Coordinates of N, CA and C in Angstrom, one line a residue:
M1 N 57.9 -3.4 45.3 CA 58.5 -3.3 43.9 C 57.4 -3.1 42.9
R2 N 56.4 -3.9 43.0 CA 55.2 -3.8 42.1 C 54.6 -2.4 42.1
D3 N 54.4 -1.9 43.3 CA 53.8 -0.6 43.3 C 54.7 0.5 42.8
G4 N 56.0 0.4 43.1 CA 56.9 1.4 42.6 C 57.1 1.4 41.1
I5 N 57.1 0.2 40.5 CA 57.2 0.1 39.1 C 55.9 0.5 38.4
T6 N 54.8 0.2 39.0 CA 53.5 0.6 38.5 C 53.4 2.1 38.4
D7 N 53.8 2.7 39.5 CA 53.8 4.2 39.6 C 54.7 4.8 38.6
A8 N 55.9 4.3 38.5 CA 56.9 4.8 37.5 C 56.4 4.7 36.1
L9 N 55.9 3.5 35.8 CA 55.4 3.3 34.4 C 54.2 4.2 34.1
G10 N 53.4 4.4 35.1 CA 52.2 5.2 34.9 C 52.5 6.7 34.6
A11 N 53.7 7.1 35.0 CA 54.2 8.5 34.7 C 54.8 8.6 33.3
L12 N 55.0 7.5 32.6 CA 55.6 7.6 31.3 C 54.5 7.7 30.2
A13 N 54.9 8.3 29.1 CA 54.0 8.3 27.9 C 53.8 6.9 27.5
P14 N 52.6 6.5 27.0 CA 52.3 5.2 26.6 C 53.3 4.5 25.7
H15 N 53.8 5.3 24.7 CA 54.8 4.6 23.8 C 56.1 4.3 24.5
L16 N 56.3 4.8 25.7 CA 57.6 4.5 26.4 C 57.4 3.4 27.4
R17 N 56.2 2.8 27.5 CA 56.0 1.8 28.5 C 55.3 0.5 27.9
R18 N 55.7 0.2 26.7 CA 55.0 -0.9 26.1 C 55.6 -2.2 26.6
T19 N 56.9 -2.3 26.9 CA 57.5 -3.5 27.4 C 58.5 -3.2 28.5
L20 N 58.8 -4.2 29.3 CA 59.8 -4.1 30.3 C 60.5 -5.4 30.3
T21 N 61.8 -5.4 30.2 CA 62.6 -6.6 30.2 C 63.4 -6.7 31.5
W22 N 63.3 -7.8 32.2 CA 63.9 -7.9 33.5 C 64.8 -9.1 33.5
D23 N 65.8 -9.1 34.3 CA 66.7 -10.2 34.5 C 65.9 -11.2 35.5
Q24 N 66.4 -12.4 35.6 CA 65.8 -13.3 36.5 C 65.8 -12.7 37.9
G25 N 64.8 -12.9 38.7 CA 64.8 -12.4 40.1 C 63.4 -12.4 40.6
K26 N 63.3 -12.5 42.0 CA 62.0 -12.6 42.6 C 61.4 -11.2 42.7
E27 N 62.1 -10.1 42.4 CA 61.5 -8.8 42.5 C 60.3 -8.6 41.8
L28 N 60.1 -9.3 40.7 CA 58.9 -9.1 39.8 C 58.0 -10.3 39.9
A29 N 57.9 -10.9 41.0 CA 57.0 -12.1 41.2 C 55.6 -11.7 40.8
L30 N 55.2 -10.5 41.0 CA 53.8 -10.0 40.8 C 53.8 -9.3 39.4
H31 N 54.6 -9.7 38.5 CA 54.6 -9.0 37.2 C 53.3 -9.0 36.4
H32 N 52.4 -10.0 36.7 CA 51.1 -10.0 36.0 C 50.3 -8.8 36.5
Q33 N 50.4 -8.5 37.7 CA 49.7 -7.3 38.2 C 50.2 -6.0 37.6
I34 N 51.5 -5.9 37.4 CA 52.1 -4.8 36.7 C 51.5 -4.6 35.3
T35 N 51.4 -5.7 34.6 CA 50.8 -5.7 33.2 C 49.4 -5.3 33.3
A36 N 48.6 -5.9 34.2 CA 47.2 -5.6 34.4 C 47.0 -4.1 34.7
N37 N 47.9 -3.5 35.5 CA 47.7 -2.1 35.9 C 48.2 -1.1 34.9
T38 N 49.2 -1.5 34.1 CA 49.8 -0.5 33.2 C 49.7 -0.8 31.7
G39 N 49.4 -2.1 31.4 CA 49.4 -2.5 30.0 C 50.8 -2.8 29.5
T40 N 51.8 -2.7 30.4 CA 53.2 -3.0 30.0 C 53.4 -4.5 30.1
R41 N 53.8 -5.1 29.0 CA 54.2 -6.5 29.0 C 55.6 -6.7 29.6
V42 N 55.7 -7.7 30.5 CA 57.0 -7.9 31.2 C 57.6 -9.2 30.6
Y43 N 58.9 -9.1 30.2 CA 59.6 -10.2 29.7 C 60.8 -10.5 30.6
F44 N 61.2 -11.7 30.7 CA 62.4 -12.1 31.5 C 63.4 -12.7 30.6
C45 N 64.7 -12.4 30.9 CA 65.8 -13.0 30.2 C 65.9 -14.5 30.6
D46 N 66.3 -15.3 29.6 CA 66.4 -16.7 29.9 C 67.6 -16.9 30.9
A47 N 67.4 -17.9 31.8 CA 68.5 -18.2 32.7 C 69.7 -18.7 31.9
H48 N 70.9 -18.3 32.4 CA 72.2 -18.7 31.7 C 72.3 -18.2 30.3
S49 N 71.7 -17.1 30.1 CA 71.8 -16.4 28.8 C 72.3 -14.9 29.0
P50 N 73.5 -14.7 29.4 CA 73.9 -13.4 29.8 C 73.9 -12.4 28.7
W51 N 73.9 -12.8 27.4 CA 73.8 -11.8 26.4 C 72.5 -11.1 26.3
Q52 N 71.4 -11.8 26.8 CA 70.1 -11.2 26.8 C 70.0 -10.1 27.9
A53 N 70.8 -10.2 28.9 CA 70.7 -9.3 30.1 C 71.8 -8.3 30.1
R54 N 72.6 -8.2 29.0 CA 73.8 -7.3 29.1 C 73.5 -5.9 29.3
Q55 N 72.5 -5.3 28.7 CA 72.1 -3.9 28.9 C 71.7 -3.7 30.3
Q56 N 70.9 -4.6 30.8 CA 70.4 -4.4 32.2 C 71.6 -4.5 33.2
R57 N 72.6 -5.4 32.9 CA 73.7 -5.5 33.8 C 74.6 -4.2 33.7
E58 N 74.7 -3.6 32.6 CA 75.4 -2.4 32.4 C 74.7 -1.3 33.2
H59 N 73.4 -1.3 33.2 CA 72.6 -0.3 34.0 C 72.9 -0.5 35.5
E60 N 72.8 -1.8 35.9 CA 73.1 -2.1 37.3 C 74.4 -1.6 37.7
R61 N 75.5 -1.8 36.9 CA 76.8 -1.4 37.3 C 76.9 0.1 37.4
F62 N 76.3 0.8 36.5 CA 76.3 2.3 36.5 C 75.4 2.8 37.7
A63 N 74.3 2.1 38.0 CA 73.4 2.5 39.1 C 74.1 2.3 40.4
T64 N 74.9 1.3 40.5 CA 75.7 1.0 41.7 C 76.7 2.0 42.0
R65 N 77.2 2.7 40.9 CA 78.1 3.8 41.2 C 77.4 5.0 41.8
L66 N 76.1 5.2 41.4 CA 75.3 6.3 41.9 C 74.7 6.0 43.2
L67 N 74.3 4.7 43.4 CA 73.7 4.3 44.7 C 74.4 3.0 45.1
P68 N 75.5 3.1 45.9 CA 76.3 1.9 46.2 C 75.4 0.7 46.8
K69 N 75.8 -0.5 46.5 CA 75.1 -1.7 47.0 C 74.9 -1.6 48.5
G70 N 73.7 -1.9 48.9 CA 73.4 -1.9 50.3 C 72.8 -0.5 50.8
T71 N 72.7 0.4 49.8 CA 72.1 1.7 50.2 C 70.7 1.5 50.6
D72 N 70.3 2.1 51.7 CA 68.9 2.1 52.1 C 68.1 3.1 51.3
L73 N 67.3 2.7 50.4 CA 66.6 3.6 49.5 C 65.5 4.4 50.3
S74 N 65.1 3.9 51.4 CA 64.1 4.6 52.2 C 64.6 5.9 52.8
N75 N 65.9 6.1 52.8 CA 66.6 7.3 53.2 C 66.9 8.3 52.1
I76 N 66.5 7.9 50.9 CA 66.8 8.8 49.7 C 65.5 9.4 49.2
S77 N 65.5 10.7 49.0 CA 64.3 11.4 48.6 C 63.9 11.0 47.2
P78 N 62.6 11.1 46.9 CA 62.1 10.8 45.6 C 62.8 11.6 44.5
E79 N 63.1 12.9 44.9 CA 63.8 13.7 43.9 C 65.2 13.2 43.5
E80 N 65.9 12.7 44.6 CA 67.2 12.1 44.3 C 67.1 10.8 43.5
L81 N 66.1 10.0 43.8 CA 65.9 8.8 43.0 C 65.6 9.2 41.5
Q82 N 64.8 10.2 41.3 CA 64.5 10.7 40.0 C 65.7 11.2 39.3
R83 N 66.6 11.9 40.0 CA 67.8 12.3 39.4 C 68.7 11.1 38.9
V84 N 68.7 10.1 39.7 CA 69.5 8.9 39.3 C 68.8 8.3 38.1
A85 N 67.5 8.1 38.1 CA 66.8 7.6 37.0 C 67.1 8.4 35.7
D86 N 67.0 9.7 35.8 CA 67.3 10.6 34.7 C 68.7 10.4 34.2
E87 N 69.6 10.3 35.1 CA 71.0 10.1 34.6 C 71.2 8.8 33.9
L88 N 70.6 7.7 34.5 CA 70.6 6.4 33.8 C 70.0 6.4 32.4
N89 N 68.9 7.1 32.3 CA 68.1 7.1 31.1 C 68.7 8.1 30.0
D90 N 69.6 8.9 30.4 CA 70.1 9.9 29.5 C 71.5 9.5 29.0
R91 N 71.9 8.3 29.3 CA 73.2 7.8 28.9 C 73.1 7.3 27.5
P92 N 74.1 7.6 26.6 CA 74.1 7.0 25.3 C 74.3 5.5 25.3
R93 N 73.6 4.8 24.4 CA 73.7 3.3 24.4 C 74.4 2.8 23.1
K94 N 75.3 1.9 23.3 CA 76.0 1.3 22.2 C 74.9 0.6 21.2
T95 N 73.9 -0.1 21.9 CA 72.9 -0.7 21.1 C 72.1 0.2 20.2
L96 N 72.1 1.5 20.5 CA 71.4 2.5 19.8 C 72.3 3.4 18.9
G97 N 73.5 2.8 18.6 CA 74.4 3.6 17.8 C 74.9 4.8 18.6
W98 N 75.0 4.7 19.9 CA 75.5 5.8 20.8 C 74.5 6.9 20.9
A99 N 73.3 6.7 20.5 CA 72.2 7.7 20.8 C 71.7 7.4 22.2
R100 N 71.0 8.4 22.7 CA 70.3 8.2 24.0 C 68.9 7.7 23.7
P101 N 68.3 7.0 24.7 CA 66.9 6.5 24.4 C 66.0 7.6 24.1
A102 N 66.1 8.7 24.7 CA 65.2 9.8 24.4 C 65.3 10.3 22.9
D103 N 66.5 10.1 22.3 CA 66.7 10.5 20.9 C 65.9 9.7 20.0

């Protein structure tokens, strides 16, 4: 996970990788290394504070429609994963007044 996130963040323009907010979970146990490698500060939602993780949970629900739970990601090409990431990142956000993050 650390290497995948580090690679993905490294491909972004610096102004797009200043921070990363993550829900609670062991996936980012090595978050200090991500920060050291990319300069991206990692923040975690407080436990039992679902309003902090709402946007992430909406992303997870949408991503699960594109890649059903239990999908073996090792069988999916990098191009397909990029297509899914692009689709997730091109969705309008209520928190942005229905603009897309790229806007």
